[in-house]
Coordinates of C-alpha atoms and ligand atoms in Angstrom, one line a residue:
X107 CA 109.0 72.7 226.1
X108 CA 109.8 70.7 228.8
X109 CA 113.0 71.1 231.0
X110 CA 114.9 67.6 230.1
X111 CA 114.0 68.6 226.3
X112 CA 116.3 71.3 226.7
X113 CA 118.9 69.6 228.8
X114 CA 119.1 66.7 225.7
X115 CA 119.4 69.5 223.3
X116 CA 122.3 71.1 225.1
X117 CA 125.9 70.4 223.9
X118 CA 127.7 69.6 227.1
X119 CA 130.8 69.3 225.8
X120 CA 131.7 72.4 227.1
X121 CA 131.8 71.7 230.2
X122 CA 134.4 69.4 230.1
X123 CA 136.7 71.9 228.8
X124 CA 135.8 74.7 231.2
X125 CA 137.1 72.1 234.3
X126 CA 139.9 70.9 232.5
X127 CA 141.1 74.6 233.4
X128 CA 139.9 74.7 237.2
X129 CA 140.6 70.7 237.8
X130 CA 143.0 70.3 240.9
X131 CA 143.0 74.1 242.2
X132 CA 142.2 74.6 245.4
X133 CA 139.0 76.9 245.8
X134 CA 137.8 76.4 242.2
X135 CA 134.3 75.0 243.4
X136 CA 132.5 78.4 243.3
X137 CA 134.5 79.6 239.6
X138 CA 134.1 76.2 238.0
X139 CA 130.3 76.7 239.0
X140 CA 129.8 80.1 237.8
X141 CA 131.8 79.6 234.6
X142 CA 129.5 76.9 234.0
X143 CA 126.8 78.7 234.7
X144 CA 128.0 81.5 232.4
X145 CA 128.2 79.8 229.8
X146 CA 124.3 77.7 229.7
X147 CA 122.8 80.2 231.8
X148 CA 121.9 77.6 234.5
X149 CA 122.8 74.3 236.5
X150 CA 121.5 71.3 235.6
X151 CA 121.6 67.6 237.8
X152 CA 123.1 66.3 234.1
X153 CA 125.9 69.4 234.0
X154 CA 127.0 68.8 237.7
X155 CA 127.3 65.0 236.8
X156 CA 129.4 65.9 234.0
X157 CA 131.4 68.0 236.1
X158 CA 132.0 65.5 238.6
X159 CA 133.2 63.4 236.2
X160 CA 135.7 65.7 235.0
X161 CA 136.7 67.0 238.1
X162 CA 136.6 63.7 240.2
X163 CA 134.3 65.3 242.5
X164 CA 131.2 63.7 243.6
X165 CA 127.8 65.8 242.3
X166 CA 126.3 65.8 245.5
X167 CA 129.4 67.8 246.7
X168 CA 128.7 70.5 244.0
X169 CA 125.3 70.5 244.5
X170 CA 125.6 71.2 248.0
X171 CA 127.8 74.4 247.4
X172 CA 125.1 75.7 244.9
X173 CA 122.1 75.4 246.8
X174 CA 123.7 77.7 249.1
X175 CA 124.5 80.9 247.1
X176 CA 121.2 82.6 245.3
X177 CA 123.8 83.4 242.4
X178 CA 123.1 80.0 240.9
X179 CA 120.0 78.5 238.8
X180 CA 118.8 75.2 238.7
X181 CA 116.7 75.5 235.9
X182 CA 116.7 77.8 232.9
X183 CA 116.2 81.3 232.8
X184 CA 115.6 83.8 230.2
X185 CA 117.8 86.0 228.3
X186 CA 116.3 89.1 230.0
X187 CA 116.0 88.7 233.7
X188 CA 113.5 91.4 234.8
X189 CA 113.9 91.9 238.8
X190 CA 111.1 94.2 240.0
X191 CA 111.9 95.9 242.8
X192 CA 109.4 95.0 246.0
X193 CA 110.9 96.6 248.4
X194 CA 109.7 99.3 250.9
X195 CA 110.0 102.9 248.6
X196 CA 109.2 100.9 245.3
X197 CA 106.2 99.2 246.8
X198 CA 104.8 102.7 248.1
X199 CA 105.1 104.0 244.3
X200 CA 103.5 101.4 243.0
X201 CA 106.3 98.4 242.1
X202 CA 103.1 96.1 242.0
X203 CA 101.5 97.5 239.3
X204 CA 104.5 96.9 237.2
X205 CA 104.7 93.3 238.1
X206 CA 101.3 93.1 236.7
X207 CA 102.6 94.9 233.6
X208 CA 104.7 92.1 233.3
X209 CA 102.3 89.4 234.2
X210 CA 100.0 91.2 231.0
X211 CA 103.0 91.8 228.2
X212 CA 104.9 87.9 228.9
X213 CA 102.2 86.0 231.2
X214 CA 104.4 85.2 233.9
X215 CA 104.3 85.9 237.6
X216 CA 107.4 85.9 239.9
X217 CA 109.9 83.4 239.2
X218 CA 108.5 82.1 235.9
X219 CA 109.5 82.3 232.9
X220 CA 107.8 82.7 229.6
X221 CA 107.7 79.1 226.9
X222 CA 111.1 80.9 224.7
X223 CA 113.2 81.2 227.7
X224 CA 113.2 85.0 226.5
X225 CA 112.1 86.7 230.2
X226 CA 111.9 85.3 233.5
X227 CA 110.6 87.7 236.4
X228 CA 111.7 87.7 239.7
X229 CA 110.6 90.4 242.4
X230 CA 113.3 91.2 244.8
X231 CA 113.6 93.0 247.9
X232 CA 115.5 96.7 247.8
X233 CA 118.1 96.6 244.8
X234 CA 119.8 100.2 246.3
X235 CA 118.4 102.7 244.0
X236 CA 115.4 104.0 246.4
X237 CA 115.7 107.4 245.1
X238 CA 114.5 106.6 241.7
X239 CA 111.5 104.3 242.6
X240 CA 109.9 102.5 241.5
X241 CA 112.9 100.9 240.1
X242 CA 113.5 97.6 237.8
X243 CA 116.1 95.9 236.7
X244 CA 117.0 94.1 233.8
X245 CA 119.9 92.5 233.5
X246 CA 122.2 95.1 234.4
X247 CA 120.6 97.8 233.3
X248 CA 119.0 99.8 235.8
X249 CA 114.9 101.4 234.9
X250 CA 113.7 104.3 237.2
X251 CA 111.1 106.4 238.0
X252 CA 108.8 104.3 236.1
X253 CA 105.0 104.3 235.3
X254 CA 103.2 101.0 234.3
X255 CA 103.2 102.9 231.2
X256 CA 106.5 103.6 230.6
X257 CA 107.8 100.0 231.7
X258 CA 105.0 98.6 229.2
X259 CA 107.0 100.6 226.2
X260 CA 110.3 99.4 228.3
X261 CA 109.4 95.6 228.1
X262 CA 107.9 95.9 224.4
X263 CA 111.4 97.3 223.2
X264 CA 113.2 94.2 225.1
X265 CA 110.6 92.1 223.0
X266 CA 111.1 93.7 220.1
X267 CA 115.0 92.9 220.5
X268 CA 114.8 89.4 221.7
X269 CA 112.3 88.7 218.3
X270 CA 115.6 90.4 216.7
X271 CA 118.0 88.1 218.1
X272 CA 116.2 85.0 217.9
Ligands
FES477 S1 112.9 99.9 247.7 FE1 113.2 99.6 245.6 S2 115.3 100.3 245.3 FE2 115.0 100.5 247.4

């Protein structure tokens, strides 16, 4: 599935209401963003001319403020964000053996995501929880102390629940 596939398919009529609410406040470039981005998971060029529109700001403008924080996504990502941890500690107990776990149980390397927008990986420098490396993240849950083997029963229980959900 291509990317503009997906943008067609999306109902952006959301968006219109979520800057009705932020239209005229000062400072509401950043929240109007991440609202947006809360609610399709990601920025598209066709979102941001949308919220132009409705905001009567020019989509260059927002585009400029969002290529400047890493909290915001050009294109889609999965439901399940796996971050690996590459950082010093994790990369001494073996954090790259798990990204290869992950490359074997979804076929996708860092900052890919697999065809059903279920996982994306990204590898990411120190996330703070040394102690228990190697460490991964998904979402917001925090994995420690992990094996290739336990993060291969890890990732096969997010499968099983993203078959679940779908
Ligand atoms: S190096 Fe991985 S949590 Fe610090």
């Amino acid at each position: 599935m291509d990317e503009n596939a997906v943008a067609e398919e999306l109902d952006l009529s959301k968006i219109d209401k979520i800057c009705e609410k932020y239209k005229g406040k000062k400072g509401s470039t950043i929240p109007v963003l991440q609202a947006v981005q809360e609610e399709y998971g990601y920025l598209s060029k066709e979102m941001l001319e949308r919220m132009g529109d409705v905001l009567n700001v020019s989509p260059h403008e927002l585009y400029g403020v969002l290529t400047f924080y890493a909290q915001f996504y050009t294109s889609p990502r999965g439901k399940y964000v796996i971050r690996v941890c590459r950082g010093t500690a994790c990369h001494v107990k073996g954090s790259g053996r798990i990204s290869e776990v992950v490359k074997e149980e979804f076929g996708i390397g860092d900052g890919e995501t697999t065809e059903d927008y279920g996982f994306t990986l990204e590898e990411v420098s120190c996330i703070g929880a040394c102690g228990m490396a190697p460490v991964i993240m998904v979402n917001d849950k925090t994995h420690g102390n992990l094996t290739p083997e336990k993060s291969r029963e890890i990732f096969k229980d997010y499968a099983e629940k993203f078959k679940e959900e779908e």
